[in-house]
mmCIF file of C-alpha atoms in Angstrom:
data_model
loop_
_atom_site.group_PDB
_atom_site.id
_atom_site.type_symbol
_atom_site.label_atom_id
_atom_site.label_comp_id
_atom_site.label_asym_id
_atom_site.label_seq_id
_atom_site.Cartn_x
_atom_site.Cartn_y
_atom_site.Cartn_z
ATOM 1 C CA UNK A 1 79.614 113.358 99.395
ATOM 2 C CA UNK A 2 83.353 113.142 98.772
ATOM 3 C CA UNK A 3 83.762 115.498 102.095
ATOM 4 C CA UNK A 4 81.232 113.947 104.577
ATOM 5 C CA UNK A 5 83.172 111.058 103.509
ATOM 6 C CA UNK A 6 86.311 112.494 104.659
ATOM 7 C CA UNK A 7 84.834 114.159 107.335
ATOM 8 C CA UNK A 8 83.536 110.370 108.952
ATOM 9 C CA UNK A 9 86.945 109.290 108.429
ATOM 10 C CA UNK A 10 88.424 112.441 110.692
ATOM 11 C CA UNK A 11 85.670 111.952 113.071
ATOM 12 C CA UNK A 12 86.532 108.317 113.913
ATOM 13 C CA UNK A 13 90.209 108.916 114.375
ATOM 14 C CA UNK A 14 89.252 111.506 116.209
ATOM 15 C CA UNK A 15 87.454 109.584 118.161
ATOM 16 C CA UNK A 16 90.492 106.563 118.835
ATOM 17 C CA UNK A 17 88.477 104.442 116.241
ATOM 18 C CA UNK A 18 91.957 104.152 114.275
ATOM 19 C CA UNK A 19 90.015 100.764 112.179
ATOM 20 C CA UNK A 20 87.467 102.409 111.408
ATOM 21 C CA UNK A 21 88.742 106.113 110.276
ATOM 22 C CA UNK A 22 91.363 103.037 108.240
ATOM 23 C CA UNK A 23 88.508 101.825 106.711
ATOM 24 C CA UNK A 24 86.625 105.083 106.070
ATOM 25 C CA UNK A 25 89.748 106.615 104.599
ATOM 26 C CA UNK A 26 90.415 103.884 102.520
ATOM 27 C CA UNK A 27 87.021 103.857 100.855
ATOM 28 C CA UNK A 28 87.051 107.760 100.049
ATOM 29 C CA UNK A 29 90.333 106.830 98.283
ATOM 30 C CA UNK A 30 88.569 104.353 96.538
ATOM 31 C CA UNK A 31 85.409 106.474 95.876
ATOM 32 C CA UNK A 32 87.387 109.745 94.832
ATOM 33 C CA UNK A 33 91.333 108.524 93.782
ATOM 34 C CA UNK A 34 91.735 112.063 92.231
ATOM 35 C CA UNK A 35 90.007 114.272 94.799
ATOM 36 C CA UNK A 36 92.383 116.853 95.674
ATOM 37 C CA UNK A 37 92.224 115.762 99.462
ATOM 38 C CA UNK A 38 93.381 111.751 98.095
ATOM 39 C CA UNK A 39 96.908 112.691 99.979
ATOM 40 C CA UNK A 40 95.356 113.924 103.272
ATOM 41 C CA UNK A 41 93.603 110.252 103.235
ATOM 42 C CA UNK A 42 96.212 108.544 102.085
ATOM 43 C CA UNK A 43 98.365 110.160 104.952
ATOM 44 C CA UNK A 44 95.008 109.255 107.267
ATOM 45 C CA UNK A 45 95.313 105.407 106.556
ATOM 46 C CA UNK A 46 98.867 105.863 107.236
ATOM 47 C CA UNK A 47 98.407 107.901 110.426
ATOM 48 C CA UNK A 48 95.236 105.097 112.025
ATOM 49 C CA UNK A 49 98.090 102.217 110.918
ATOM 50 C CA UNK A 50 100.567 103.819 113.066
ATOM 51 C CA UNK A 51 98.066 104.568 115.815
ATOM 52 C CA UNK A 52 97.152 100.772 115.300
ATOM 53 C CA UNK A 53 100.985 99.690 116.598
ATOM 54 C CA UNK A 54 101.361 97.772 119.416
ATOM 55 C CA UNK A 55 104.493 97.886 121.916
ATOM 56 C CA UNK A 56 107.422 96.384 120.906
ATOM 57 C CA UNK A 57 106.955 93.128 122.700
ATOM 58 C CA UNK A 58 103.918 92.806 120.529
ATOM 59 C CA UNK A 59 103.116 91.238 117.167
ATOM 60 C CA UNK A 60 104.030 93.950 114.704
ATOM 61 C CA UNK A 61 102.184 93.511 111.949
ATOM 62 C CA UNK A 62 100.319 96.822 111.844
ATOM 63 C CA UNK A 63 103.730 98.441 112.305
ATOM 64 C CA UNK A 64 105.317 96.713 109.118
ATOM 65 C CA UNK A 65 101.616 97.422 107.001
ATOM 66 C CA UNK A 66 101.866 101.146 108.087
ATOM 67 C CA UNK A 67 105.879 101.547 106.836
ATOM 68 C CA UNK A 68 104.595 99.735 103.303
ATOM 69 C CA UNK A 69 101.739 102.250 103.344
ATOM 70 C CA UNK A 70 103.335 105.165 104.834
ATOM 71 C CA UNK A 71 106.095 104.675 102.445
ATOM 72 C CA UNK A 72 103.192 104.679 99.644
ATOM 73 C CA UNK A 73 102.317 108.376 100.794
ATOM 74 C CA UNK A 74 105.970 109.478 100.402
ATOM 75 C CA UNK A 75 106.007 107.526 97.022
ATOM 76 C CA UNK A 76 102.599 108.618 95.744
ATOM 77 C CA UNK A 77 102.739 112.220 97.157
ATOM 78 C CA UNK A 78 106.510 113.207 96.525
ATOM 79 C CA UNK A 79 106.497 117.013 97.574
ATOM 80 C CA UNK A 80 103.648 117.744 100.057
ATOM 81 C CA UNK A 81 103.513 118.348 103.368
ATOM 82 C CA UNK A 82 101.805 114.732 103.789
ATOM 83 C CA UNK A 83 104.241 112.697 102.187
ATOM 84 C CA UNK A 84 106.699 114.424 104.546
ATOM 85 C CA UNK A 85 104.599 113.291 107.636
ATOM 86 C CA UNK A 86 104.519 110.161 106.195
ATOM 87 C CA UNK A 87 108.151 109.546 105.970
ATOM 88 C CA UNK A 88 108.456 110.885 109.534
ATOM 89 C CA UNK A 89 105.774 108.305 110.460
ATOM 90 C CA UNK A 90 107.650 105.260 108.579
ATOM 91 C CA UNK A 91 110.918 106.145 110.201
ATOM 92 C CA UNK A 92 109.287 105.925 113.632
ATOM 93 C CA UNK A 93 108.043 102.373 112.833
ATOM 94 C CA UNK A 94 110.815 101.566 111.951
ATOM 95 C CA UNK A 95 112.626 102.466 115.076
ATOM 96 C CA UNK A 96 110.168 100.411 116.578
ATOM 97 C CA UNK A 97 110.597 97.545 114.316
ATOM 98 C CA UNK A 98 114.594 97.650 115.523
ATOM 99 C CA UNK A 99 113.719 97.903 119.229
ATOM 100 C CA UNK A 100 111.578 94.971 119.299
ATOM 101 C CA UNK A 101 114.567 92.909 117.211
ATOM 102 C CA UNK A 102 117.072 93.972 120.223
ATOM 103 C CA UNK A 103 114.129 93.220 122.735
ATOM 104 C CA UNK A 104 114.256 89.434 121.332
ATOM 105 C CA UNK A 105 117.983 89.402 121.462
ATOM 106 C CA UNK A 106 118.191 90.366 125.155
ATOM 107 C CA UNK A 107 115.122 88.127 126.001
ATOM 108 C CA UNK A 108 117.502 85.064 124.140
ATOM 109 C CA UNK A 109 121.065 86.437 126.095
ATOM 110 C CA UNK A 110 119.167 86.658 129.679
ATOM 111 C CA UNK A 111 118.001 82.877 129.487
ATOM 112 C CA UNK A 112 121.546 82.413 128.341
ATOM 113 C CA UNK A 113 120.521 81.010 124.600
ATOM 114 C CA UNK A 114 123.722 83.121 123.090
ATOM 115 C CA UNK A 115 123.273 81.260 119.267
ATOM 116 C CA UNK A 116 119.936 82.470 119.267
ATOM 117 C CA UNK A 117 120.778 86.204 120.783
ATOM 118 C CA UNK A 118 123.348 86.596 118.281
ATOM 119 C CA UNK A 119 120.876 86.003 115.104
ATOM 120 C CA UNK A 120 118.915 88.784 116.721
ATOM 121 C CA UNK A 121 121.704 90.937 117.125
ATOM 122 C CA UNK A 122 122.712 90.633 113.967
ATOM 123 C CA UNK A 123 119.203 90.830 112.764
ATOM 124 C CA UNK A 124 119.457 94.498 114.148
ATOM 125 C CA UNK A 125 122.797 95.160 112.944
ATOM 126 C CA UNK A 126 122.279 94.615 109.403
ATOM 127 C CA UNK A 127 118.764 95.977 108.622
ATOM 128 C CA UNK A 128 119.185 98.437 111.310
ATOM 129 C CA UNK A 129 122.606 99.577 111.634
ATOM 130 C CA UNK A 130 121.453 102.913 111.040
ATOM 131 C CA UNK A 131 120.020 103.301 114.374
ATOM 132 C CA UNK A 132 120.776 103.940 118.181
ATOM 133 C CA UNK A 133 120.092 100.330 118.444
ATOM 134 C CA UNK A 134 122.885 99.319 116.596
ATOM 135 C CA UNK A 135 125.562 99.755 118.883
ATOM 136 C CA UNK A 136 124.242 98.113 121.505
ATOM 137 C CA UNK A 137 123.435 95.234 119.267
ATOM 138 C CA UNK A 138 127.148 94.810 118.738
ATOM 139 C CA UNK A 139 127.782 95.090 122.429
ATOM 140 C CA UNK A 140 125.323 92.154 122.573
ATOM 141 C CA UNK A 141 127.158 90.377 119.772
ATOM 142 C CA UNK A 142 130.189 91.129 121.825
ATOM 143 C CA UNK A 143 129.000 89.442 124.818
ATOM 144 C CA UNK A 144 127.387 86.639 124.108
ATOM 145 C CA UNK A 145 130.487 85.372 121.884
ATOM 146 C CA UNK A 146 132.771 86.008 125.544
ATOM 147 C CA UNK A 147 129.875 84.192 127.079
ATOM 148 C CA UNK A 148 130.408 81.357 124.252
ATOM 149 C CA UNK A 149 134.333 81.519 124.266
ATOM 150 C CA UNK A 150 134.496 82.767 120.736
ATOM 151 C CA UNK A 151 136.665 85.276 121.509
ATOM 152 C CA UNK A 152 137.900 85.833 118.167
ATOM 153 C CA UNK A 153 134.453 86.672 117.076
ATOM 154 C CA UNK A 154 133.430 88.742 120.360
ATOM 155 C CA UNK A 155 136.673 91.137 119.278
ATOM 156 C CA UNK A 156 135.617 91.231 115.876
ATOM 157 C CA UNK A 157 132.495 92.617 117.512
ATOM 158 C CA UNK A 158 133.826 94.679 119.549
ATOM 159 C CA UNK A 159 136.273 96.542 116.708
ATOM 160 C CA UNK A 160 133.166 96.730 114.393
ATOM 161 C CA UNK A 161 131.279 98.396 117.445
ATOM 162 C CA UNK A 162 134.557 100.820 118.382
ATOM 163 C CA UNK A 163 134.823 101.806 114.527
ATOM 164 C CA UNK A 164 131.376 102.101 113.503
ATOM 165 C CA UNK A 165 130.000 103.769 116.862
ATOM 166 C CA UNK A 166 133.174 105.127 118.367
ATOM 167 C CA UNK A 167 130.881 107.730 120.353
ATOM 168 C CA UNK A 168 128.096 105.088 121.108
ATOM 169 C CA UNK A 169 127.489 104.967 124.811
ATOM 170 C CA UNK A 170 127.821 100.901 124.074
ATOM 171 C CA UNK A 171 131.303 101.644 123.066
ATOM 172 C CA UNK A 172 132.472 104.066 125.770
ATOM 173 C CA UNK A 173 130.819 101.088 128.060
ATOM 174 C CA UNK A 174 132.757 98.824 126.135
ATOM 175 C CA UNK A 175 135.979 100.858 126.462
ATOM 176 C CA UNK A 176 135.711 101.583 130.287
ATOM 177 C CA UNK A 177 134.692 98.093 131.555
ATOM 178 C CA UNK A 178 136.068 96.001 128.752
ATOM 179 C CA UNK A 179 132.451 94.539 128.794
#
């Protein structure tokens, strides 16, 4: 029973039926917690989660469930092959999760709302700052504080950006064009 069950699961995510196989892996785990194929449907539920994420101009709240869930794998699982996958997986949502952050900055700095940019910015900056996002986060921070006439905040910006991401294409940008 335990492997038709598992089996159903595969088949819907085969299938593109990522709620389903979510639903079908979740209730094997429930069925059989100790079965010795718990971390291949553990890693499933993780897998149809990430399948389940929208674009980054989209509401992300599968993307957020599967990096808690993901990061359960990698908790749960410390070792195997899966929880490696699922660390892979919860690192790519949360590249997304950093993308869509800079998305809403620039969306805020093109209608020329620069308070509102700069929360998003910095939103990206300090939960992100770890990613290829960052720099041009600070650019953005640099920017819309010129745009404002803080300058003394835009070249704070612009020296965290030059020290943090000195090879950051944001930074060569910022070097060659002053921004």
């Amino acid at each position: 029973v335990a492997d038709a069950r598992l089996l159903m699961a595969r088949a819907y995510s085969g299938k593109g039926d990522h709620l389903t196989a979510r639903s079908e892996f979740q209730r094997f785990l429930d069925r059989f917690p100790g079965h010795v194929e718990a971390p291949s449907a553990s890693l499933g539920i993780c897998s149809s989660l990430v399948a389940l994420s929208p674009t980054p101009q989209r509401d992300q709240a599968y993307t957020n469930e599967a990096i808690t869930l993901c990061r359960n794998v990698v908790v749960d699982f410390a070792g195997t092959p899966q929880a490696e996958e699922a660390a892979r997986l919860a690192g790519e949502m949360r590249l997304k999760l950093a993308q869509k952050e800079l998305l809403n900055a620039d969306f805020y700095f093109r209608r020329k709302m620069f308070d509102s940019a700069i929360v998003y910015y910095e939103f990206v900056v300090s939960l992100y700052g770890d990613t290829e996002f960052a720099p041009n986060a600070l650019l953005g921070i640099y920017r819309a504080n010129v745009a404002i006439g803080y300058q003394d905040l835009a070249d704070e910006a612009k020296e965290r950006l030059l020290s943090a991401y000195p090879d950051s294409p944001a930074a060569a940008e910022l070097r060659v064009n002053g921004a």
